[in-house]
């Protein structure tokens, strides 16, 4: 599609120059409706420079853009020039692009740009709760999408492994901890004790004091306390890793907040030297914004540093190490102020790269029974949710397709996929409805619906292979596929979806693409037979099936879903 659009844009540029518009250009876009054509040129942007109405420009431009080897028909419609491409040329460009994996379908060559993406970043000694799914899957999807687009992506897991709350965690373990239980069930055990400590501390101030003391010791490097802290960190990471493996998620850098502990002083010095700090009630602050915006705290009056101080140290470290073009923080909307302050400090320091920092925020998960909180111990583990989804899929398979091979693998791919897909379905800033029934509905806009389209395509390819039937080759005229214009368009819209996904940091653009593609496939297969037609037609349709399958799998892969051969 891109090749044809570039061709059209070039023609338009030449025609506009002949019309005396000078060196201006228009970009060819997807038409609002396929009935209008395969591409449209919107003439609004030229009205001012050309001192003519968009409709007049469109009319003249259309009259100068005749048909050629790629363009079949050109028509002005109000401010638009609608263009129909020659079907065979369009189909060949899309199908070959997909099957040969040319960009945008396949990955782009390296562009020499770097994006650092901070995602997942769970707090250790706490459960990997279902609430963490959002940052984890949105971040991982963006990571894959940027890489596909030729960026060097650096995935960072900024573990929450430091801060005064660890005083409480360690104090609770010191008081009631059971070694055996800790090893067997590290997170559950720690969580239980933490919740208990939190409760009892309200009645017994000595507990709060002990927690503070332990954190101080941790900061000072007390060997016993450090060892316990390290043990908790390792056990937590081991647990988290199981969930990451299920989700197919990796990081280039697992660097927790504690890593920056030795750099906090020099970080604070840098900010002080920039002359933007002041001391307020014994604390070191930077004043940002006006009015009642709280000042940004770098060091409390008791000498302790904060989450923000550690994020400042981390961002300097990332800048020095990667000289990133973008640095994304995939973190919930409730940390908006934090990231505004982080950016604000960098800006006030006069660092020209402050604007490369971006908070990629997202909405909440909405369960039927309200939000989850770890403080009160009412927490849903993500792993359990995934298990439940997989279990339900297993039941569906048992009922509908009991002879399926690799049942377990398919159930895992579809169950986990359904949960991931549900999270990436709508624009990230919206809240996510969390309802297993809904995400497993094979008819809705769901993971299973899309995966099923892929399995259907694979089934056709298998049957064809069994009959010794090969897809048509690239040298053959795809004109026989004229009734598949919708599928070709759905396939060919990939470049637009990918472009928007990158521009808006929106994996939902990719998810939306898979739904449109799946829908067009289901609808085409509903009305057309692939096998059992005259050989040339069957083979042409097989080419379409192969391309659709390839691209569906690619797009699903970018959002972290497998595309099972059978289900
Ligand atoms: N651990 C933090 C939390 O759970 C999220 C960290 C996000 N990343 C960052 N660099 N601040 O709230």
XYZ file of C-alpha atoms and ligand atoms in Angstrom, residues 118-123 132 158-160 257 307 311 314 318 329-331 335 338-339, ligand 1:
33
model
C 10.602 1.620 31.969
C 7.824 -0.879 32.555
C 6.444 -3.397 35.001
C 8.784 -2.192 37.782
C 6.981 -4.014 40.601
C 7.694 -3.488 44.272
C 0.529 -4.881 37.563
C 12.981 -0.423 37.774
C 12.220 -2.660 40.718
C 10.822 -1.023 43.798
C 15.849 1.656 43.031
C 11.287 7.930 45.258
C 14.199 8.496 39.754
C 18.093 6.794 37.393
C 20.040 6.313 31.607
C 7.730 5.564 31.817
C 4.821 3.176 31.554
C 3.216 3.907 34.894
C 1.781 9.101 39.310
C 5.631 12.520 40.142
C 6.585 12.468 36.480
N 7.603 0.637 41.681
C 6.769 1.745 41.342
C 5.353 1.506 41.828
O 4.963 0.371 41.976
C 6.730 2.019 39.872
C 8.039 2.428 39.289
C 7.889 3.059 37.958
N 9.112 3.472 37.395
C 9.824 4.529 37.799
N 10.976 4.754 37.252
N 9.360 5.366 38.701
O 4.634 2.456 42.027
